[in-house]
Amino acid sequence: GESVGLHLPTLSVQEGDNSIINCAYSNSASDYFIWYKQESGKGPQFIIDIRSNMDKRQGQRVTVLLNKTVKHLSLQIAATQPGDSAVYFCAENRLDDKIIFGKGTRLHILP
Amino acid sequence: NAGVTQTPKFQVLKTGQSMTLQCAQDMNHEYMSWYRQDPGMGLRLIHYSVGAGITDQGEVPNGYNVSRSTTEDFPLRLLSAAPSQTSVYFCASSYRDGSYEQYFGPGTRLTVT
């Protein structure tokens, strides 16, 4: 069936380096793609979104890239900090009001 | 402004028991949803609602009922609990615009024995 998924379950990054978290999707009809951050024991928290007619969107220290040709989404975090340690989920907002999440990538920050 | 609140925080049920997980939001959001998260997994959509009086099924609706009689409240009912429903349940709400930037509650950790 159609789903949103991730390439890597765990990503270890040196503090201060840039992090890149990837996501593959299969539903071409989704209108928005969204990144959420989930810290241990908490609910997910919205980071940034991108509409399907855009290629790139920047926020504070984060950039989301969308490649519709290969159905690929990425989240780039600049100058990774210890507070960035969390699980990151991509999600898609389908045209039927369903917001479907992928499995998540755990970002581990090395000192 | 409390955001999204969920009660209870923890619950243990025996197989076959029923219960209702409560969810409330005070942001006047049209859209509300319920997800379950199993250990080491992503969130799976159970049910969602685009407004008072309207509900629809998500990815994994079997064994759960919802209702939306007011904008603020979106309770999730487990009809006859099964061990497979052991999970963390998250409620979320948002406006129905753009990507539907959802605000999540703190979750309810449910164990079914």
mmCIF file with all atom_site columns, C-alpha atoms in Angstrom:
data_model
loop_
_atom_site.group_PDB
_atom_site.id
_atom_site.type_symbol
_atom_site.label_atom_id
_atom_site.label_alt_id
_atom_site.label_comp_id
_atom_site.label_asym_id
_atom_site.label_entity_id
_atom_site.label_seq_id
_atom_site.pdbx_PDB_ins_code
_atom_site.Cartn_x
_atom_site.Cartn_y
_atom_site.Cartn_z
_atom_site.occupancy
_atom_site.B_iso_or_equiv
_atom_site.pdbx_formal_charge
_atom_site.auth_seq_id
_atom_site.auth_comp_id
_atom_site.auth_asym_id
_atom_site.auth_atom_id
_atom_site.pdbx_PDB_model_num
ATOM 1   C CA . GLY A 1 1   ? 0.000   0.000  0.000  1.00 0.00 ? 1   GLY A CA 1
ATOM 2   C CA . GLU A 1 2   ? 0.967   3.631  -0.135 1.00 0.00 ? 2   GLU A CA 1
ATOM 3   C CA . SER A 1 3   ? 3.082   4.850  2.753  1.00 0.00 ? 3   SER A CA 1
ATOM 4   C CA . VAL A 1 4   ? 5.616   7.348  3.953  1.00 0.00 ? 4   VAL A CA 1
ATOM 5   C CA . GLY A 1 5   ? 8.889   5.782  5.008  1.00 0.00 ? 5   GLY A CA 1
ATOM 6   C CA . LEU A 1 6   ? 12.446  6.609  5.997  1.00 0.00 ? 6   LEU A CA 1
ATOM 7   C CA . HIS A 1 7   ? 15.796  5.283  4.779  1.00 0.00 ? 7   HIS A CA 1
ATOM 8   C CA . LEU A 1 8   ? 17.695  5.175  8.096  1.00 0.00 ? 8   LEU A CA 1
ATOM 9   C CA . PRO A 1 9   ? 16.388  4.329  11.547 1.00 0.00 ? 9   PRO A CA 1
ATOM 10  C CA . THR A 1 10  ? 19.333  5.952  13.414 1.00 0.00 ? 10  THR A CA 1
ATOM 11  C CA . LEU A 1 11  ? 21.640  8.813  12.477 1.00 0.00 ? 11  LEU A CA 1
ATOM 12  C CA . SER A 1 12  ? 24.691  9.796  14.573 1.00 0.00 ? 12  SER A CA 1
ATOM 13  C CA . VAL A 1 13  ? 26.103  13.268 13.982 1.00 0.00 ? 13  VAL A CA 1
ATOM 14  C CA . GLN A 1 14  ? 28.950  15.199 15.588 1.00 0.00 ? 14  GLN A CA 1
ATOM 15  C CA . GLU A 1 15  ? 27.855  18.270 17.504 1.00 0.00 ? 15  GLU A CA 1
ATOM 16  C CA . GLY A 1 16  ? 28.249  21.327 15.280 1.00 0.00 ? 16  GLY A CA 1
ATOM 17  C CA . ASP A 1 17  ? 27.979  19.377 12.033 1.00 0.00 ? 17  ASP A CA 1
ATOM 18  C CA . ASN A 1 18  ? 24.985  19.486 9.732  1.00 0.00 ? 18  ASN A CA 1
ATOM 19  C CA . SER A 1 19  ? 22.406  16.686 9.872  1.00 0.00 ? 19  SER A CA 1
ATOM 20  C CA . ILE A 1 20  ? 20.448  15.369 6.926  1.00 0.00 ? 20  ILE A CA 1
ATOM 21  C CA . ILE A 1 21  ? 17.419  13.179 7.544  1.00 0.00 ? 21  ILE A CA 1
ATOM 22  C CA . ASN A 1 22  ? 15.780  11.534 4.564  1.00 0.00 ? 22  ASN A CA 1
ATOM 23  C CA . CYS A 1 23  ? 12.278  10.359 3.784  1.00 0.00 ? 23  CYS A CA 1
ATOM 24  C CA . ALA A 1 24  ? 10.714  8.571  0.826  1.00 0.00 ? 24  ALA A CA 1
ATOM 25  C CA . TYR A 1 25  ? 7.042   8.841  -0.002 1.00 0.00 ? 25  TYR A CA 1
ATOM 26  C CA . SER A 1 26  ? 4.824   7.091  -2.513 1.00 0.00 ? 26  SER A CA 1
ATOM 27  C CA . ASN A 1 27  ? 1.593   9.115  -2.620 1.00 0.00 ? 27  ASN A CA 1
ATOM 28  C CA . SER A 1 28  ? 1.941   11.633 -5.442 1.00 0.00 ? 28  SER A CA 1
ATOM 29  C CA . ALA A 1 29  ? -1.371  13.287 -4.531 1.00 0.00 ? 29  ALA A CA 1
ATOM 30  C CA . SER A 1 30  ? -0.250  14.654 -1.145 1.00 0.00 ? 30  SER A CA 1
ATOM 31  C CA . ASP A 1 31  ? -0.585  18.411 -0.814 1.00 0.00 ? 31  ASP A CA 1
ATOM 32  C CA . TYR A 1 32  ? 1.870   19.082 2.010  1.00 0.00 ? 32  TYR A CA 1
ATOM 33  C CA . PHE A 1 33  ? 4.818   17.323 3.570  1.00 0.00 ? 33  PHE A CA 1
ATOM 34  C CA . ILE A 1 34  ? 5.660   17.988 7.184  1.00 0.00 ? 34  ILE A CA 1
ATOM 35  C CA . TRP A 1 35  ? 8.527   17.303 9.580  1.00 0.00 ? 35  TRP A CA 1
ATOM 36  C CA . TYR A 1 36  ? 7.926   16.644 13.270 1.00 0.00 ? 36  TYR A CA 1
ATOM 37  C CA . LYS A 1 37  ? 10.372  16.265 16.155 1.00 0.00 ? 37  LYS A CA 1
ATOM 38  C CA . GLN A 1 38  ? 9.587   13.973 19.055 1.00 0.00 ? 38  GLN A CA 1
ATOM 39  C CA . GLU A 1 39  ? 11.595  14.110 22.248 1.00 0.00 ? 39  GLU A CA 1
ATOM 40  C CA . SER A 1 40  ? 11.533  11.206 24.654 1.00 0.00 ? 40  SER A CA 1
ATOM 41  C CA . GLY A 1 41  ? 8.237   10.908 26.526 1.00 0.00 ? 41  GLY A CA 1
ATOM 42  C CA . LYS A 1 42  ? 6.565   13.756 24.651 1.00 0.00 ? 42  LYS A CA 1
ATOM 43  C CA . GLY A 1 43  ? 4.191   14.220 21.766 1.00 0.00 ? 43  GLY A CA 1
ATOM 44  C CA . PRO A 1 44  ? 5.523   15.224 18.338 1.00 0.00 ? 44  PRO A CA 1
ATOM 45  C CA . GLN A 1 45  ? 6.253   18.887 17.716 1.00 0.00 ? 45  GLN A CA 1
ATOM 46  C CA . PHE A 1 46  ? 5.906   20.608 14.346 1.00 0.00 ? 46  PHE A CA 1
ATOM 47  C CA . ILE A 1 47  ? 9.194   21.746 12.787 1.00 0.00 ? 47  ILE A CA 1
ATOM 48  C CA . ILE A 1 48  ? 8.544   22.819 9.228  1.00 0.00 ? 48  ILE A CA 1
ATOM 49  C CA . ASP A 1 49  ? 6.358   21.994 6.254  1.00 0.00 ? 49  ASP A CA 1
ATOM 50  C CA . ILE A 1 50  ? 6.560   22.298 2.498  1.00 0.00 ? 50  ILE A CA 1
ATOM 51  C CA . ARG A 1 51  ? 3.816   22.458 -0.072 1.00 0.00 ? 51  ARG A CA 1
ATOM 52  C CA . SER A 1 52  ? 3.961   20.046 -2.979 1.00 0.00 ? 52  SER A CA 1
ATOM 53  C CA . ASN A 1 53  ? 4.509   22.880 -5.509 1.00 0.00 ? 53  ASN A CA 1
ATOM 54  C CA . MET A 1 54  ? 7.747   23.964 -3.798 1.00 0.00 ? 54  MET A CA 1
ATOM 55  C CA . ASP A 1 55  ? 11.279  22.516 -3.932 1.00 0.00 ? 55  ASP A CA 1
ATOM 56  C CA . LYS A 1 56  ? 12.815  24.102 -0.871 1.00 0.00 ? 56  LYS A CA 1
ATOM 57  C CA . ARG A 1 57  ? 11.783  25.889 2.271  1.00 0.00 ? 57  ARG A CA 1
ATOM 58  C CA . GLN A 1 58  ? 13.968  27.306 5.007  1.00 0.00 ? 58  GLN A CA 1
ATOM 59  C CA . GLY A 1 59  ? 13.292  27.906 8.659  1.00 0.00 ? 59  GLY A CA 1
ATOM 60  C CA . GLN A 1 60  ? 15.448  28.692 11.633 1.00 0.00 ? 60  GLN A CA 1
ATOM 61  C CA . ARG A 1 61  ? 18.449  26.348 11.261 1.00 0.00 ? 61  ARG A CA 1
ATOM 62  C CA . VAL A 1 62  ? 16.345  23.904 9.241  1.00 0.00 ? 62  VAL A CA 1
ATOM 63  C CA . THR A 1 63  ? 15.778  23.421 5.542  1.00 0.00 ? 63  THR A CA 1
ATOM 64  C CA . VAL A 1 64  ? 13.386  21.026 3.868  1.00 0.00 ? 64  VAL A CA 1
ATOM 65  C CA . LEU A 1 65  ? 13.981  19.859 0.314  1.00 0.00 ? 65  LEU A CA 1
ATOM 66  C CA . LEU A 1 66  ? 11.378  18.165 -1.825 1.00 0.00 ? 66  LEU A CA 1
ATOM 67  C CA . ASN A 1 67  ? 12.219  16.173 -4.944 1.00 0.00 ? 67  ASN A CA 1
ATOM 68  C CA . LYS A 1 68  ? 8.965   15.130 -6.552 1.00 0.00 ? 68  LYS A CA 1
ATOM 69  C CA . THR A 1 69  ? 10.696  13.336 -9.419 1.00 0.00 ? 69  THR A CA 1
ATOM 70  C CA . VAL A 1 70  ? 12.057  10.650 -7.107 1.00 0.00 ? 70  VAL A CA 1
ATOM 71  C CA . LYS A 1 71  ? 9.467   11.196 -4.335 1.00 0.00 ? 71  LYS A CA 1
ATOM 72  C CA . HIS A 1 72  ? 12.069  12.148 -1.777 1.00 0.00 ? 72  HIS A CA 1
ATOM 73  C CA . LEU A 1 73  ? 11.992  14.565 1.131  1.00 0.00 ? 73  LEU A CA 1
ATOM 74  C CA . SER A 1 74  ? 14.868  15.650 3.347  1.00 0.00 ? 74  SER A CA 1
ATOM 75  C CA . LEU A 1 75  ? 15.339  17.709 6.485  1.00 0.00 ? 75  LEU A CA 1
ATOM 76  C CA . GLN A 1 76  ? 18.639  19.493 6.953  1.00 0.00 ? 76  GLN A CA 1
ATOM 77  C CA . ILE A 1 77  ? 19.579  20.779 10.394 1.00 0.00 ? 77  ILE A CA 1
ATOM 78  C CA . ALA A 1 78  ? 22.473  23.229 10.467 1.00 0.00 ? 78  ALA A CA 1
ATOM 79  C CA . ALA A 1 79  ? 25.056  23.234 13.268 1.00 0.00 ? 79  ALA A CA 1
ATOM 80  C CA . THR A 1 80  ? 23.470  20.345 15.152 1.00 0.00 ? 80  THR A CA 1
ATOM 81  C CA . GLN A 1 81  ? 23.146  20.895 18.891 1.00 0.00 ? 81  GLN A CA 1
ATOM 82  C CA . PRO A 1 82  ? 22.568  18.490 21.798 1.00 0.00 ? 82  PRO A CA 1
ATOM 83  C CA . GLY A 1 83  ? 18.967  19.731 21.984 1.00 0.00 ? 83  GLY A CA 1
ATOM 84  C CA . ASP A 1 84  ? 18.372  18.374 18.482 1.00 0.00 ? 84  ASP A CA 1
ATOM 85  C CA . SER A 1 85  ? 18.629  14.834 19.798 1.00 0.00 ? 85  SER A CA 1
ATOM 86  C CA . ALA A 1 86  ? 15.197  13.308 19.140 1.00 0.00 ? 86  ALA A CA 1
ATOM 87  C CA . VAL A 1 87  ? 13.220  11.173 16.732 1.00 0.00 ? 87  VAL A CA 1
ATOM 88  C CA . TYR A 1 88  ? 12.245  12.936 13.525 1.00 0.00 ? 88  TYR A CA 1
ATOM 89  C CA . PHE A 1 89  ? 9.192   11.986 11.514 1.00 0.00 ? 89  PHE A CA 1
ATOM 90  C CA . CYS A 1 90  ? 8.107   13.016 8.098  1.00 0.00 ? 90  CYS A CA 1
ATOM 91  C CA . ALA A 1 91  ? 4.371   13.098 7.431  1.00 0.00 ? 91  ALA A CA 1
ATOM 92  C CA . GLU A 1 92  ? 2.186   13.784 4.453  1.00 0.00 ? 92  GLU A CA 1
ATOM 93  C CA . ASN A 1 93  ? -1.102  15.636 4.346  1.00 0.00 ? 93  ASN A CA 1
ATOM 94  C CA . ARG A 1 94  ? -3.181  13.836 1.798  1.00 0.00 ? 94  ARG A CA 1
ATOM 95  C CA . LEU A 1 95  ? -6.015  15.515 -0.043 1.00 0.00 ? 95  LEU A CA 1
ATOM 96  C CA . ASP A 1 96  ? -8.538  13.415 1.932  1.00 0.00 ? 96  ASP A CA 1
ATOM 97  C CA . ASP A 1 97  ? -7.573  15.150 5.223  1.00 0.00 ? 97  ASP A CA 1
ATOM 98  C CA . LYS A 1 98  ? -5.549  12.150 6.392  1.00 0.00 ? 98  LYS A CA 1
ATOM 99  C CA . ILE A 1 99  ? -2.138  13.025 7.816  1.00 0.00 ? 99  ILE A CA 1
ATOM 100 C CA . ILE A 1 100 ? 0.057   9.940  7.593  1.00 0.00 ? 100 ILE A CA 1
ATOM 101 C CA . PHE A 1 101 ? 3.374   9.551  9.429  1.00 0.00 ? 101 PHE A CA 1
ATOM 102 C CA . GLY A 1 102 ? 6.495   7.645  8.494  1.00 0.00 ? 102 GLY A CA 1
ATOM 103 C CA . LYS A 1 103 ? 8.392   5.384  10.889 1.00 0.00 ? 103 LYS A CA 1
ATOM 104 C CA . GLY A 1 104 ? 10.944  7.939  12.138 1.00 0.00 ? 104 GLY A CA 1
ATOM 105 C CA . THR A 1 105 ? 14.698  8.477  12.352 1.00 0.00 ? 105 THR A CA 1
ATOM 106 C CA . ARG A 1 106 ? 16.491  8.783  15.668 1.00 0.00 ? 106 ARG A CA 1
ATOM 107 C CA . LEU A 1 107 ? 19.099  11.552 15.626 1.00 0.00 ? 107 LEU A CA 1
ATOM 108 C CA . HIS A 1 108 ? 21.956  10.960 18.051 1.00 0.00 ? 108 HIS A CA 1
ATOM 109 C CA . ILE A 1 109 ? 24.397  13.807 18.742 1.00 0.00 ? 109 ILE A CA 1
ATOM 110 C CA . LEU A 1 110 ? 28.016  12.893 19.424 1.00 0.00 ? 110 LEU A CA 1
ATOM 111 C CA . PRO A 1 111 ? 29.980  15.243 21.738 1.00 0.00 ? 111 PRO A CA 1
ATOM 112 C CA . ASN B 2 1   ? -4.341  28.462 27.081 1.00 0.00 ? 1   ASN B CA 1
ATOM 113 C CA . ALA B 2 2   ? -3.847  24.774 27.931 1.00 0.00 ? 2   ALA B CA 1
ATOM 114 C CA . GLY B 2 3   ? -3.394  23.540 24.335 1.00 0.00 ? 3   GLY B CA 1
ATOM 115 C CA . VAL B 2 4   ? -4.269  19.854 23.879 1.00 0.00 ? 4   VAL B CA 1
ATOM 116 C CA . THR B 2 5   ? -4.962  17.908 27.057 1.00 0.00 ? 5   THR B CA 1
ATOM 117 C CA . GLN B 2 6   ? -5.335  14.161 27.410 1.00 0.00 ? 6   GLN B CA 1
ATOM 118 C CA . THR B 2 7   ? -6.564  12.076 30.306 1.00 0.00 ? 7   THR B CA 1
ATOM 119 C CA . PRO B 2 8   ? -5.602  9.738  31.795 1.00 0.00 ? 8   PRO B CA 1
ATOM 120 C CA . LYS B 2 9   ? -1.808  9.752  31.459 1.00 0.00 ? 9   LYS B CA 1
ATOM 121 C CA . PHE B 2 10  ? -1.551  6.042  32.264 1.00 0.00 ? 10  PHE B CA 1
ATOM 122 C CA . GLN B 2 11  ? -4.103  3.237  32.199 1.00 0.00 ? 11  GLN B CA 1
ATOM 123 C CA . VAL B 2 12  ? -4.034  -0.519 32.688 1.00 0.00 ? 12  VAL B CA 1
ATOM 124 C CA . LEU B 2 13  ? -6.963  -2.562 31.384 1.00 0.00 ? 13  LEU B CA 1
ATOM 125 C CA . LYS B 2 14  ? -7.828  -6.217 31.371 1.00 0.00 ? 14  LYS B CA 1
ATOM 126 C CA . THR B 2 15  ? -8.687  -7.893 28.085 1.00 0.00 ? 15  THR B CA 1
ATOM 127 C CA . GLY B 2 16  ? -12.330 -7.273 27.246 1.00 0.00 ? 16  GLY B CA 1
ATOM 128 C CA . GLN B 2 17  ? -12.730 -4.122 29.299 1.00 0.00 ? 17  GLN B CA 1
ATOM 129 C CA . SER B 2 18  ? -13.840 -0.890 27.672 1.00 0.00 ? 18  SER B CA 1
ATOM 130 C CA . MET B 2 19  ? -12.746 2.648  28.354 1.00 0.00 ? 19  MET B CA 1
ATOM 131 C CA . THR B 2 20  ? -12.682 6.160  26.936 1.00 0.00 ? 20  THR B CA 1
ATOM 132 C CA . LEU B 2 21  ? -9.558  8.234  26.401 1.00 0.00 ? 21  LEU B CA 1
ATOM 133 C CA . GLN B 2 22  ? -10.337 11.909 26.735 1.00 0.00 ? 22  GLN B CA 1
ATOM 134 C CA . CYS B 2 23  ? -8.953  14.671 24.531 1.00 0.00 ? 23  CYS B CA 1
ATOM 135 C CA . ALA B 2 24  ? -9.727  18.367 24.680 1.00 0.00 ? 24  ALA B CA 1
ATOM 136 C CA . GLN B 2 25  ? -8.327  21.474 23.014 1.00 0.00 ? 25  GLN B CA 1
ATOM 137 C CA . ASP B 2 26  ? -8.948  25.146 23.697 1.00 0.00 ? 26  ASP B CA 1
ATOM 138 C CA . MET B 2 27  ? -7.591  26.621 20.460 1.00 0.00 ? 27  MET B CA 1
ATOM 139 C CA . ASN B 2 28  ? -10.851 26.441 18.486 1.00 0.00 ? 28  ASN B CA 1
ATOM 140 C CA . HIS B 2 29  ? -9.252  24.039 16.016 1.00 0.00 ? 29  HIS B CA 1
ATOM 141 C CA . GLU B 2 30  ? -11.521 22.409 13.459 1.00 0.00 ? 30  GLU B CA 1
ATOM 142 C CA . TYR B 2 31  ? -9.327  19.353 12.888 1.00 0.00 ? 31  TYR B CA 1
ATOM 143 C CA . MET B 2 32  ? -8.666  16.724 15.534 1.00 0.00 ? 32  MET B CA 1
ATOM 144 C CA . SER B 2 33  ? -7.070  13.309 15.260 1.00 0.00 ? 33  SER B CA 1
ATOM 145 C CA . TRP B 2 34  ? -6.035  10.251 17.226 1.00 0.00 ? 34  TRP B CA 1
ATOM 146 C CA . TYR B 2 35  ? -2.814  8.304  16.662 1.00 0.00 ? 35  TYR B CA 1
ATOM 147 C CA . ARG B 2 36  ? -1.289  5.295  18.307 1.00 0.00 ? 36  ARG B CA 1
ATOM 148 C CA . GLN B 2 37  ? 2.450   4.785  18.644 1.00 0.00 ? 37  GLN B CA 1
ATOM 149 C CA . ASP B 2 38  ? 3.897   1.373  19.321 1.00 0.00 ? 38  ASP B CA 1
ATOM 150 C CA . PRO B 2 39  ? 7.476   1.061  20.702 1.00 0.00 ? 39  PRO B CA 1
ATOM 151 C CA . GLY B 2 40  ? 10.096  2.089  18.149 1.00 0.00 ? 40  GLY B CA 1
ATOM 152 C CA . MET B 2 41  ? 7.426   2.836  15.573 1.00 0.00 ? 41  MET B CA 1
ATOM 153 C CA . GLY B 2 42  ? 5.846   5.784  13.910 1.00 0.00 ? 42  GLY B CA 1
ATOM 154 C CA . LEU B 2 43  ? 2.394   7.159  14.563 1.00 0.00 ? 43  LEU B CA 1
ATOM 155 C CA . ARG B 2 44  ? -0.575  5.457  12.949 1.00 0.00 ? 44  ARG B CA 1
ATOM 156 C CA . LEU B 2 45  ? -3.788  7.362  12.369 1.00 0.00 ? 45  LEU B CA 1
ATOM 157 C CA . ILE B 2 46  ? -6.824  5.819  14.076 1.00 0.00 ? 46  ILE B CA 1
ATOM 158 C CA . HIS B 2 47  ? -9.628  8.327  13.478 1.00 0.00 ? 47  HIS B CA 1
ATOM 159 C CA . TYR B 2 48  ? -9.894  11.974 12.613 1.00 0.00 ? 48  TYR B CA 1
ATOM 160 C CA . SER B 2 49  ? -12.486 14.740 12.520 1.00 0.00 ? 49  SER B CA 1
ATOM 161 C CA . VAL B 2 50  ? -12.698 17.862 10.354 1.00 0.00 ? 50  VAL B CA 1
ATOM 162 C CA . GLY B 2 51  ? -15.329 19.504 12.554 1.00 0.00 ? 51  GLY B CA 1
ATOM 163 C CA . ALA B 2 52  ? -18.080 18.962 15.094 1.00 0.00 ? 52  ALA B CA 1
ATOM 164 C CA . GLY B 2 53  ? -20.393 16.148 14.036 1.00 0.00 ? 53  GLY B CA 1
ATOM 165 C CA . ILE B 2 54  ? -17.969 14.767 11.422 1.00 0.00 ? 54  ILE B CA 1
ATOM 166 C CA . THR B 2 55  ? -15.603 11.847 11.949 1.00 0.00 ? 55  THR B CA 1
ATOM 167 C CA . ASP B 2 56  ? -13.777 9.479  9.625  1.00 0.00 ? 56  ASP B CA 1
ATOM 168 C CA . GLN B 2 57  ? -11.544 6.440  9.758  1.00 0.00 ? 57  GLN B CA 1
ATOM 169 C CA . GLY B 2 58  ? -7.787  6.524  9.547  1.00 0.00 ? 58  GLY B CA 1
ATOM 170 C CA . GLU B 2 59  ? -5.298  3.728  8.917  1.00 0.00 ? 59  GLU B CA 1
ATOM 171 C CA . VAL B 2 60  ? -6.134  1.513  11.910 1.00 0.00 ? 60  VAL B CA 1
ATOM 172 C CA . PRO B 2 61  ? -9.733  2.176  13.062 1.00 0.00 ? 61  PRO B CA 1
ATOM 173 C CA . ASN B 2 62  ? -10.779 -1.344 14.078 1.00 0.00 ? 62  ASN B CA 1
ATOM 174 C CA . GLY B 2 63  ? -11.611 -1.679 17.776 1.00 0.00 ? 63  GLY B CA 1
ATOM 175 C CA . TYR B 2 64  ? -12.006 2.068  18.303 1.00 0.00 ? 64  TYR B CA 1
ATOM 176 C CA . ASN B 2 65  ? -14.923 4.501  18.144 1.00 0.00 ? 65  ASN B CA 1
ATOM 177 C CA . VAL B 2 66  ? -14.917 8.287  18.200 1.00 0.00 ? 66  VAL B CA 1
ATOM 178 C CA . SER B 2 67  ? -17.456 11.075 18.346 1.00 0.00 ? 67  SER B CA 1
ATOM 179 C CA . ARG B 2 68  ? -17.188 14.843 17.998 1.00 0.00 ? 68  ARG B CA 1
ATOM 180 C CA . SER B 2 69  ? -20.169 16.526 19.584 1.00 0.00 ? 69  SER B CA 1
ATOM 181 C CA . THR B 2 70  ? -18.279 19.770 20.278 1.00 0.00 ? 70  THR B CA 1
ATOM 182 C CA . THR B 2 71  ? -15.336 21.556 18.688 1.00 0.00 ? 71  THR B CA 1
ATOM 183 C CA . GLU B 2 72  ? -13.307 21.156 21.874 1.00 0.00 ? 72  GLU B CA 1
ATOM 184 C CA . ASP B 2 73  ? -13.649 17.451 22.662 1.00 0.00 ? 73  ASP B CA 1
ATOM 185 C CA . PHE B 2 74  ? -12.734 14.303 20.733 1.00 0.00 ? 74  PHE B CA 1
ATOM 186 C CA . PRO B 2 75  ? -12.949 11.179 22.929 1.00 0.00 ? 75  PRO B CA 1
ATOM 187 C CA . LEU B 2 76  ? -11.614 7.812  21.783 1.00 0.00 ? 76  LEU B CA 1
ATOM 188 C CA . ARG B 2 77  ? -13.460 4.709  22.941 1.00 0.00 ? 77  ARG B CA 1
ATOM 189 C CA . LEU B 2 78  ? -11.967 1.254  23.146 1.00 0.00 ? 78  LEU B CA 1
ATOM 190 C CA . LEU B 2 79  ? -14.895 -1.120 22.823 1.00 0.00 ? 79  LEU B CA 1
ATOM 191 C CA . SER B 2 80  ? -13.324 -4.374 24.091 1.00 0.00 ? 80  SER B CA 1
ATOM 192 C CA . ALA B 2 81  ? -9.643  -3.979 24.910 1.00 0.00 ? 81  ALA B CA 1
ATOM 193 C CA . ALA B 2 82  ? -7.132  -6.450 23.468 1.00 0.00 ? 82  ALA B CA 1
ATOM 194 C CA . PRO B 2 83  ? -3.394  -6.836 24.217 1.00 0.00 ? 83  PRO B CA 1
ATOM 195 C CA . SER B 2 84  ? -2.697  -5.642 20.659 1.00 0.00 ? 84  SER B CA 1
ATOM 196 C CA . GLN B 2 85  ? -4.057  -2.240 21.705 1.00 0.00 ? 85  GLN B CA 1
ATOM 197 C CA . THR B 2 86  ? -1.229  -1.751 24.190 1.00 0.00 ? 86  THR B CA 1
ATOM 198 C CA . SER B 2 87  ? 0.330   1.464  22.951 1.00 0.00 ? 87  SER B CA 1
ATOM 199 C CA . VAL B 2 88  ? 0.788   5.177  23.537 1.00 0.00 ? 88  VAL B CA 1
ATOM 200 C CA . TYR B 2 89  ? -2.149  7.186  22.244 1.00 0.00 ? 89  TYR B CA 1
ATOM 201 C CA . PHE B 2 90  ? -1.744  10.754 21.052 1.00 0.00 ? 90  PHE B CA 1
ATOM 202 C CA . CYS B 2 91  ? -4.463  13.247 20.301 1.00 0.00 ? 91  CYS B CA 1
ATOM 203 C CA . ALA B 2 92  ? -3.751  16.238 18.061 1.00 0.00 ? 92  ALA B CA 1
ATOM 204 C CA . SER B 2 93  ? -5.565  19.290 16.759 1.00 0.00 ? 93  SER B CA 1
ATOM 205 C CA . SER B 2 94  ? -5.047  21.939 14.100 1.00 0.00 ? 94  SER B CA 1
ATOM 206 C CA . TYR B 2 95  ? -6.709  24.508 11.903 1.00 0.00 ? 95  TYR B CA 1
ATOM 207 C CA . ARG B 2 96  ? -7.796  23.221 8.521  1.00 0.00 ? 96  ARG B CA 1
ATOM 208 C CA . ASP B 2 97  ? -5.410  25.308 6.483  1.00 0.00 ? 97  ASP B CA 1
ATOM 209 C CA . GLY B 2 98  ? -2.052  24.706 4.879  1.00 0.00 ? 98  GLY B CA 1
ATOM 210 C CA . SER B 2 99  ? -0.359  21.575 6.119  1.00 0.00 ? 99  SER B CA 1
ATOM 211 C CA . TYR B 2 100 ? -2.637  21.301 9.168  1.00 0.00 ? 100 TYR B CA 1
ATOM 212 C CA . GLU B 2 101 ? 0.179   22.059 11.627 1.00 0.00 ? 101 GLU B CA 1
ATOM 213 C CA . GLN B 2 102 ? -0.914  19.730 14.396 1.00 0.00 ? 102 GLN B CA 1
ATOM 214 C CA . TYR B 2 103 ? -0.488  20.355 18.108 1.00 0.00 ? 103 TYR B CA 1
ATOM 215 C CA . PHE B 2 104 ? -0.117  17.124 20.031 1.00 0.00 ? 104 PHE B CA 1
ATOM 216 C CA . GLY B 2 105 ? -1.164  16.249 23.540 1.00 0.00 ? 105 GLY B CA 1
ATOM 217 C CA . PRO B 2 106 ? 1.210   14.565 26.009 1.00 0.00 ? 106 PRO B CA 1
ATOM 218 C CA . GLY B 2 107 ? -0.160  11.086 25.287 1.00 0.00 ? 107 GLY B CA 1
ATOM 219 C CA . THR B 2 108 ? -1.882  8.294  27.192 1.00 0.00 ? 108 THR B CA 1
ATOM 220 C CA . ARG B 2 109 ? 0.125   5.144  27.874 1.00 0.00 ? 109 ARG B CA 1
ATOM 221 C CA . LEU B 2 110 ? -2.263  2.178  27.763 1.00 0.00 ? 110 LEU B CA 1
ATOM 222 C CA . THR B 2 111 ? -1.414  -1.369 28.777 1.00 0.00 ? 111 THR B CA 1
ATOM 223 C CA . VAL B 2 112 ? -3.864  -4.215 28.158 1.00 0.00 ? 112 VAL B CA 1
ATOM 224 C CA . THR B 2 113 ? -3.161  -7.420 30.061 1.00 0.00 ? 113 THR B CA 1
#
